[in-house]
CSV table of C-alpha atoms in Angstrom, one decimal:
chain,number,residue,atom,x,y,z
A,91,MET,CA,19.7,11.1,-24.9
A,92,ALA,CA,16.9,13.1,-26.7
A,93,THR,CA,17.5,13.8,-30.6
A,94,ALA,CA,16.8,16.8,-32.7
A,95,ALA,CA,14.2,16.0,-35.3
A,96,TYR,CA,15.7,17.9,-38.3
A,97,ASN,CA,17.2,14.5,-39.4
A,98,THR,CA,14.0,12.7,-39.4
A,99,THR,CA,13.5,10.9,-42.8
A,100,VAL,CA,10.1,10.0,-44.4
A,101,GLU,CA,10.1,7.7,-47.5
A,102,THR,CA,7.6,6.1,-49.6
A,103,HIS,CA,7.9,3.0,-52.1
A,104,GLY,CA,9.4,2.7,-55.5
A,105,ALA,CA,9.0,0.3,-58.2
A,106,SER,CA,8.8,-3.6,-57.4
A,107,THR,CA,12.2,-4.7,-58.3
A,108,ALA,CA,13.0,-8.5,-57.9
A,109,PHE,CA,15.7,-10.0,-56.3
A,110,THR,CA,17.6,-13.5,-56.0
A,111,GLY,CA,19.9,-15.2,-53.7
A,112,GLU,CA,20.1,-12.6,-51.2
A,113,ALA,CA,21.9,-13.6,-48.0
A,114,CYS,CA,20.1,-13.6,-44.5
A,115,SER,CA,21.4,-13.8,-41.4
A,116,LEU,CA,20.1,-14.9,-37.8
A,117,VAL,CA,18.2,-12.3,-35.9
A,118,SER,CA,17.2,-14.7,-33.1
A,119,GLY,CA,15.4,-17.9,-32.5
A,120,LYS,CA,14.1,-18.8,-35.8
A,121,THR,CA,14.1,-15.5,-37.5
A,122,TYR,CA,16.3,-14.6,-40.2
A,123,GLN,CA,16.5,-11.1,-41.9
A,124,ILE,CA,17.9,-10.3,-45.2
A,125,ASP,CA,21.1,-8.7,-44.8
A,126,ASN,CA,21.0,-6.1,-47.5
A,127,THR,CA,19.1,-3.2,-45.7
A,128,ALA,CA,17.8,-1.6,-49.1
A,129,LYS,CA,15.9,-4.5,-49.6
A,130,ARG,CA,14.1,-5.0,-46.6
A,131,VAL,CA,10.5,-3.4,-47.6
A,132,TRP,CA,9.2,-6.7,-49.5
A,133,VAL,CA,6.3,-6.5,-51.9
A,134,PRO,CA,3.0,-7.7,-49.8
A,135,SER,CA,1.6,-9.5,-52.7
A,136,VAL,CA,4.7,-11.7,-53.4
A,137,THR,CA,5.6,-14.9,-51.5
A,138,PRO,CA,9.5,-15.1,-51.2
A,139,THR,CA,11.4,-18.3,-52.0
A,140,VAL,CA,13.6,-19.2,-49.1
A,141,LYS,CA,16.4,-21.5,-49.4
A,142,ASP,CA,18.3,-23.4,-47.0
A,143,ASN,CA,21.8,-24.3,-48.0
A,144,GLY,CA,20.6,-24.1,-51.7
A,145,VAL,CA,17.4,-26.1,-51.3
A,146,THR,CA,14.0,-24.2,-51.4
A,147,VAL,CA,12.3,-24.4,-47.7
A,148,ALA,CA,8.8,-26.0,-47.6
A,149,ALA,CA,6.1,-23.5,-47.1
A,150,ALA,CA,4.9,-26.1,-44.1
A,151,ASN,CA,8.2,-25.1,-42.5
A,152,ILE,CA,7.8,-21.2,-42.7
A,153,GLU,CA,5.9,-19.7,-39.9
A,154,SER,CA,5.8,-16.2,-40.9
A,155,TYR,CA,7.1,-13.3,-43.0
A,156,ASP,CA,7.6,-9.8,-41.8
A,157,LYS,CA,7.4,-8.0,-45.2
A,158,LEU,CA,8.2,-4.8,-43.7
A,159,PHE,CA,11.5,-5.4,-42.5
A,160,GLY,CA,12.8,-8.3,-44.7
A,161,LYS,CA,12.4,-11.2,-42.0
A,162,VAL,CA,11.5,-14.8,-42.3
A,163,THR,CA,10.6,-17.0,-39.3
A,164,PHE,CA,10.9,-20.6,-39.6
A,165,VAL,CA,8.6,-23.1,-37.6
A,166,ASN,CA,10.3,-24.4,-34.2
A,167,SER,CA,10.5,-27.8,-35.4
A,168,TYR,CA,12.6,-27.0,-38.5
A,169,THR,CA,16.5,-27.0,-38.1
A,170,VAL,CA,18.3,-24.5,-40.3
A,171,THR,CA,21.4,-25.8,-42.1
A,172,GLY,CA,22.6,-22.6,-43.6
A,173,PRO,CA,23.2,-20.6,-45.6
A,174,VAL,CA,20.0,-19.0,-45.8
A,175,THR,CA,18.9,-17.1,-48.8
A,176,VAL,CA,15.9,-15.6,-50.1
A,177,ASP,CA,14.5,-14.5,-53.6
A,178,GLY,CA,11.5,-12.2,-54.1
A,179,ASN,CA,10.5,-8.6,-54.9
A,180,TYR,CA,11.2,-5.7,-52.9
A,181,TYR,CA,10.7,-1.9,-53.0
A,182,PRO,CA,13.2,0.7,-53.1
A,183,LEU,CA,12.5,3.5,-50.9
A,184,LEU,CA,12.2,7.1,-52.0
A,185,THR,CA,12.8,10.0,-49.8
A,186,LEU,CA,9.6,12.5,-49.5
A,187,ALA,CA,11.6,15.8,-49.9
A,188,GLU,CA,11.2,18.9,-48.1
A,189,CYS,CA,9.2,17.3,-45.3
A,190,ARG,CA,8.8,19.6,-42.2
A,191,ALA,CA,6.9,17.9,-39.9
A,192,VAL,CA,5.3,14.4,-39.7
A,193,SER,CA,2.8,12.7,-37.2
A,194,ALA,CA,2.4,8.9,-37.1
A,195,GLU,CA,-0.1,7.8,-34.3
A,196,PHE,CA,-1.4,4.2,-34.0
A,197,SER,CA,-4.0,2.6,-31.9
A,198,VAL,CA,-5.7,-0.7,-31.0
A,199,THR,CA,-9.6,-1.2,-30.1
A,200,GLU,CA,-9.8,-2.2,-26.7
A,201,LEU,CA,-11.9,-5.3,-25.9
A,202,ASN,CA,-13.4,-5.9,-22.6
A,203,THR,CA,-13.1,-9.3,-21.4
A,204,SER,CA,-14.1,-8.7,-17.9
A,205,VAL,CA,-16.0,-11.5,-16.3
A,206,PHE,CA,-17.6,-12.2,-13.0
A,207,GLY,CA,-14.9,-12.9,-10.4
A,208,THR,CA,-12.5,-10.3,-11.5
A,209,ALA,CA,-11.9,-7.2,-9.3
A,210,GLY,CA,-10.7,-5.1,-12.0
A,211,VAL,CA,-11.2,-4.5,-15.8
A,212,LYS,CA,-9.5,-7.1,-18.1
A,213,ARG,CA,-8.9,-6.4,-21.8
A,214,ILE,CA,-7.2,-7.5,-25.1
A,215,ALA,CA,-6.5,-5.7,-28.2
A,216,GLY,CA,-8.6,-5.7,-31.4
A,217,LEU,CA,-7.8,-4.3,-34.6
A,218,MET,CA,-4.9,-1.7,-35.0
A,219,ASP,CA,-5.6,1.5,-36.9
A,220,GLY,CA,-3.1,4.2,-37.8
A,221,ASP,CA,-3.1,7.9,-38.9
A,222,VAL,CA,-0.1,9.8,-40.8
A,223,GLU,CA,0.0,13.3,-41.4
A,224,ILE,CA,2.9,14.9,-43.7
A,225,ASP,CA,3.6,18.3,-43.9
A,226,ARG,CA,6.1,19.4,-46.9
A,227,LEU,CA,7.3,22.2,-48.8
A,228,ASP,CA,7.5,20.1,-52.0
A,229,PHE,CA,4.2,20.1,-54.3
A,230,PRO,CA,2.8,16.6,-54.6
A,231,ASP,CA,3.5,16.5,-58.4
A,232,THR,CA,7.2,16.5,-57.8
A,233,ASP,CA,8.6,13.1,-59.3
A,234,LEU,CA,10.2,11.3,-56.3
A,235,ASP,CA,11.8,8.7,-58.5
A,236,GLY,CA,14.9,10.2,-60.3
A,237,GLY,CA,15.3,7.2,-62.8
A,238,VAL,CA,13.2,6.1,-65.6
A,239,GLY,CA,9.9,5.5,-63.5
A,240,GLU,CA,7.7,8.5,-62.3
A,241,VAL,CA,6.4,8.5,-58.6
A,242,LYS,CA,4.2,11.5,-58.1
A,243,LEU,CA,2.2,11.7,-54.8
A,244,ARG,CA,-0.8,13.7,-56.4
A,245,ALA,CA,-1.3,10.8,-59.0
A,246,LEU,CA,-0.8,8.1,-56.6
A,247,LEU,CA,-3.6,9.5,-54.3
A,248,LEU,CA,-5.8,10.2,-56.9
A,249,ALA,CA,-5.5,6.9,-58.3
A,250,ARG,CA,-6.2,5.4,-54.9
A,251,THR,CA,-2.9,3.7,-54.9
A,252,PRO,CA,-1.7,2.5,-51.3
A,253,LEU,CA,1.3,3.9,-50.3
A,254,LEU,CA,4.1,2.5,-48.0
A,255,VAL,CA,5.2,5.3,-45.5
A,256,SER,CA,8.6,4.4,-43.5
A,257,ILE,CA,9.5,7.0,-40.8
A,258,ARG,CA,12.6,7.3,-38.9
A,259,PRO,CA,12.4,9.9,-36.2
A,260,GLY,CA,15.6,11.7,-35.8
A,261,GLY,CA,17.3,9.8,-38.8
A,262,ALA,CA,18.2,7.0,-36.5
A,263,GLY,CA,17.1,3.8,-34.7
A,264,ASP,CA,14.2,2.3,-35.5
A,265,TYR,CA,11.8,2.9,-38.6
A,266,ILE,CA,8.1,3.0,-38.2
A,267,ARG,CA,6.6,1.5,-41.6
A,268,GLY,CA,3.2,0.7,-42.6
A,269,TRP,CA,0.8,0.7,-45.6
A,270,PHE,CA,-1.5,3.6,-45.9
A,271,ILE,CA,-4.3,5.2,-48.3
A,272,GLY,CA,-4.2,9.0,-48.8
A,273,VAL,CA,-7.4,10.3,-47.6
A,274,ALA,CA,-6.8,14.0,-48.1
A,275,ASP,CA,-4.1,16.3,-49.8
A,276,ASN,CA,-4.9,19.7,-48.4
A,277,ILE,CA,-2.7,22.6,-49.9
A,278,LYS,CA,-2.7,25.7,-48.2
A,279,THR,CA,-1.2,29.0,-49.7
A,280,GLY,CA,-1.4,32.9,-49.5
A,281,VAL,CA,0.0,35.8,-51.5
A,282,ASP,CA,2.7,36.0,-49.1
A,283,ALA,CA,3.0,32.7,-47.5
A,284,LEU,CA,4.6,29.3,-48.8
A,285,VAL,CA,2.8,26.8,-50.7
A,286,GLU,CA,2.0,24.3,-47.8
A,287,PRO,CA,0.8,20.6,-48.8
A,288,VAL,CA,-0.2,18.3,-46.2
A,289,LEU,CA,-1.1,14.8,-46.8
A,290,LYS,CA,-3.3,12.9,-44.6
A,291,LEU,CA,-3.1,8.9,-44.8
A,292,ARG,CA,-4.9,6.1,-42.8
A,293,LEU,CA,-3.5,2.6,-42.4
A,294,ALA,CA,-4.6,0.2,-45.1
A,295,ALA,CA,-3.3,-3.3,-44.6
A,296,GLN,CA,-1.9,-4.9,-47.8
A,297,ASN,CA,-2.0,-8.7,-48.2
A,298,ASN,CA,-2.0,-9.0,-44.4
A,299,VAL,CA,1.0,-6.5,-43.9
A,300,ALA,CA,-0.3,-3.3,-41.8
A,301,ALA,CA,2.4,-1.6,-39.7
A,302,GLY,CA,5.3,-2.3,-37.8
A,303,ILE,CA,8.4,-1.1,-35.9
A,304,GLY,CA,11.9,-2.1,-36.7
A,305,SER,CA,15.3,-1.8,-38.7
B,72,MET,CA,4.7,16.6,2.4
B,73,ALA,CA,4.7,17.7,-1.4
B,74,SER,CA,7.5,16.0,-3.4
B,75,ALA,CA,9.1,17.5,-6.6
B,76,GLY,CA,8.3,15.6,-9.9
B,77,TYR,CA,11.8,15.1,-11.0
B,78,ALA,CA,12.1,12.2,-8.6
B,79,THR,CA,9.5,10.2,-10.3
B,80,GLY,CA,10.1,6.7,-11.9
B,81,PHE,CA,8.3,5.1,-14.5
B,82,TYR,CA,9.3,1.7,-15.4
B,83,CYS,CA,8.1,-1.0,-18.1
B,84,ASN,CA,8.8,-4.8,-18.4
B,85,SER,CA,7.2,-7.5,-19.9
B,86,SER,CA,7.1,-9.2,-16.6
B,87,ASN,CA,6.2,-8.1,-13.0
B,88,SER,CA,9.6,-7.5,-11.9
B,89,PHE,CA,11.2,-4.2,-12.1
B,90,ALA,CA,15.1,-3.2,-11.6
B,91,GLY,CA,17.0,-0.1,-12.5
B,92,ALA,CA,17.4,-1.4,-16.2
B,93,ASN,CA,13.6,-1.4,-16.7
B,94,GLU,CA,13.2,2.7,-16.2
B,95,VAL,CA,12.0,4.1,-19.2
B,96,ASP,CA,14.2,6.8,-20.6
B,97,GLY,CA,13.0,10.2,-22.2
B,98,ILE,CA,9.8,10.4,-20.3
B,99,LYS,CA,8.9,13.9,-19.1
B,100,GLU,CA,5.2,13.6,-18.1
B,101,VAL,CA,3.2,10.7,-16.6
B,102,SER,CA,-0.2,10.4,-15.8
B,103,PHE,CA,-1.6,7.5,-13.7
B,104,ASP,CA,-5.4,7.4,-13.2
B,105,PRO,CA,-7.1,4.7,-11.2
B,106,GLN,CA,-10.8,4.5,-10.9
B,107,MET,CA,-13.4,2.4,-9.4
B,108,ALA,CA,-17.0,2.2,-10.8
B,109,ASP,CA,-19.3,4.0,-8.8
B,110,LEU,CA,-22.4,1.8,-8.5
B,111,ASP,CA,-25.5,3.7,-6.9
B,112,THR,CA,-27.4,1.9,-4.3
B,113,THR,CA,-29.8,4.4,-3.1
B,114,ASN,CA,-33.1,3.3,-2.6
B,115,PHE,CA,-36.6,4.7,-1.4
B,116,LYS,CA,-36.0,3.3,2.1
B,117,ASP,CA,-32.8,5.4,2.5
B,118,THR,CA,-33.2,8.3,5.1
B,119,SER,CA,-29.8,10.1,4.7
B,120,ASN,CA,-31.0,12.1,1.7
B,121,GLY,CA,-27.8,11.4,0.3
B,122,HIS,CA,-26.6,8.9,-2.3
B,123,THR,CA,-25.3,5.4,-1.4
B,124,ARG,CA,-22.8,3.8,-3.3
B,125,ILE,CA,-20.5,0.8,-3.4
B,126,ALA,CA,-17.3,0.3,-5.7
B,127,GLY,CA,-17.4,-2.0,-8.4
B,128,LEU,CA,-14.9,-2.8,-11.4
B,129,LEU,CA,-11.6,-1.0,-11.0
B,130,ASP,CA,-10.1,0.5,-14.0
B,131,CYS,CA,-6.9,2.6,-14.9
B,132,ASP,CA,-5.6,4.7,-17.7
B,133,VAL,CA,-1.9,5.5,-17.9
B,134,SER,CA,-0.2,8.1,-20.3
B,135,CYS,CA,3.2,9.1,-20.8
B,136,SER,CA,5.2,11.4,-23.2
B,137,GLY,CA,8.7,12.5,-23.7
B,138,ASP,CA,11.5,12.2,-26.0
B,139,TRP,CA,11.7,9.4,-28.9
B,140,LEU,CA,14.6,7.0,-27.8
B,141,PRO,CA,15.0,4.0,-30.0
B,142,SER,CA,17.9,2.8,-28.3
B,143,ASP,CA,16.1,2.7,-24.9
B,144,THR,CA,15.2,-1.0,-24.1
B,145,PRO,CA,12.2,0.0,-21.8
B,146,GLN,CA,10.9,2.4,-24.4
B,147,ALA,CA,11.3,0.2,-27.2
B,148,LEU,CA,9.5,-2.4,-25.4
B,149,ILE,CA,6.3,-0.3,-25.1
B,150,ARG,CA,6.3,-0.1,-28.9
B,151,SER,CA,7.2,-3.5,-29.5
B,152,GLN,CA,4.4,-4.7,-27.2
B,153,PHE,CA,2.1,-2.5,-28.9
B,154,PHE,CA,2.5,-4.2,-32.2
B,155,ALA,CA,2.5,-7.5,-30.6
B,156,ARG,CA,-0.9,-6.8,-28.9
B,157,SER,CA,1.0,-8.0,-25.8
B,158,ALA,CA,0.7,-6.5,-22.0
B,159,CYS,CA,3.3,-4.3,-20.5
B,160,TRP,CA,4.1,-4.3,-16.8
B,161,LEU,CA,4.4,-0.9,-15.6
B,162,LYS,CA,5.5,0.6,-12.4
B,163,LEU,CA,5.0,4.2,-11.4
B,164,VAL,CA,6.6,5.7,-8.1
B,165,PRO,CA,6.0,9.4,-8.0
B,166,ASP,CA,8.6,10.1,-5.0
B,167,GLY,CA,11.1,7.5,-6.5
B,168,THR,CA,10.0,5.1,-3.8
B,169,ASN,CA,6.2,4.6,-3.4
B,170,GLY,CA,3.6,4.2,-6.0
B,171,TRP,CA,1.8,1.4,-8.1
B,172,SER,CA,2.4,-1.1,-10.6
B,173,GLY,CA,0.2,-3.3,-12.9
B,174,SER,CA,-0.3,-5.0,-16.2
B,175,PHE,CA,-1.5,-2.7,-18.9
B,176,LEU,CA,-2.3,-2.6,-22.6
B,177,CYS,CA,-0.6,-0.1,-24.8
B,178,THR,CA,-3.8,1.2,-26.7
B,179,ASN,CA,-2.2,4.1,-28.7
B,180,PHE,CA,1.1,5.5,-29.4
B,181,LYS,CA,2.5,8.7,-31.1
B,182,VAL,CA,5.6,10.1,-32.7
B,183,ASP,CA,5.2,13.6,-34.5
B,184,PRO,CA,8.6,15.2,-35.0
B,185,LYS,CA,9.0,18.7,-36.6
B,186,VAL,CA,11.8,20.3,-38.2
B,187,ASP,CA,12.7,22.6,-35.3
B,188,GLY,CA,12.0,20.4,-32.5
B,189,LEU,CA,12.9,17.2,-31.0
B,190,ASN,CA,11.6,13.8,-31.6
B,191,PRO,CA,8.3,13.6,-29.2
B,192,PHE,CA,6.9,10.4,-28.3
B,193,SER,CA,3.7,9.7,-26.2
B,194,ALA,CA,1.9,6.4,-25.3
B,195,GLN,CA,-1.5,5.4,-23.7
B,196,PHE,CA,-2.3,2.3,-21.6
B,197,LYS,CA,-5.4,0.8,-20.4
B,198,LEU,CA,-5.6,-1.8,-17.3
B,199,ASN,CA,-5.1,-5.3,-18.7
B,200,ALA,CA,-5.3,-7.8,-16.0
B,201,GLY,CA,-7.6,-6.2,-13.6
B,202,THR,CA,-5.3,-5.5,-10.3
B,203,ILE,CA,-3.1,-2.7,-9.3
B,204,THR,CA,-0.5,-3.4,-6.7
B,205,VAL,CA,0.2,-0.7,-4.1
B,206,ILE,CA,4.3,-0.2,-3.5
């Protein structure tokens, strides 16, 4: 059933925070996910340490990480003993307050692989790209981090700092997450109108982490 | 005889097999646009005064739009196949019974919720495996 958009959440990343011994549970096949939902966005530049029954798993037995949703996938030939735990660094998520509209659009380059003998066009997907636009009523100089640290969008944009954006349409179900850079920070206002900042961001993969969807 | 759009069925699966559970929920508009490349074979010796053509490669664009439903398995499959760069099998039956199916690549999807609206979702596809089956 369709859901209203007013519960949509839009978040960005806070300060990198270390974690140790976090429990992971089986998702399916050889893929495990960190149980703590608050620690599922892992720092792209940090390689986690995965332990199986307290013993560090060799890199050769790790097929991949999903650092947007806190997952590790073991190679097919590896037999998990359990329990699986992980040490690493995560980003807590900070809410972008007073958002009133968000647009996230992703695309892939289509590469034509048609050859003689095929009656119709054949294709494979090439590079992915993404654009996000966030309309807010909150001025980008607001400190999003209520703690000791300071996270101000305008400062991050001017510093060319990559931003994680996590969108949950309707506030339920899947998150759409990705790493982006700010490309525009438009402020529109009028004497009898609101101040309306519009942030525009483009996909900017960090350490092989681009974008994905999950929970 | 004209048919009303509400009878349309739009299905998505990871393989070429469609059951009721594969119907995509939340979709309100679909467009299905098969095209044949037209290859002009007109030459000086033709006396018809008109172009002559033959059909070349088949191509097809599909687009759908409606409401974001993360818990609907076929709709979620569209998005997961996009990020996996894998094909989706789509079936469109405008009158609920007759239509087309084929293998497509999702080349674009978009969500753009606004505070005073629903959560919209749209996706675009291009023919992937070169054939379309008439149902």
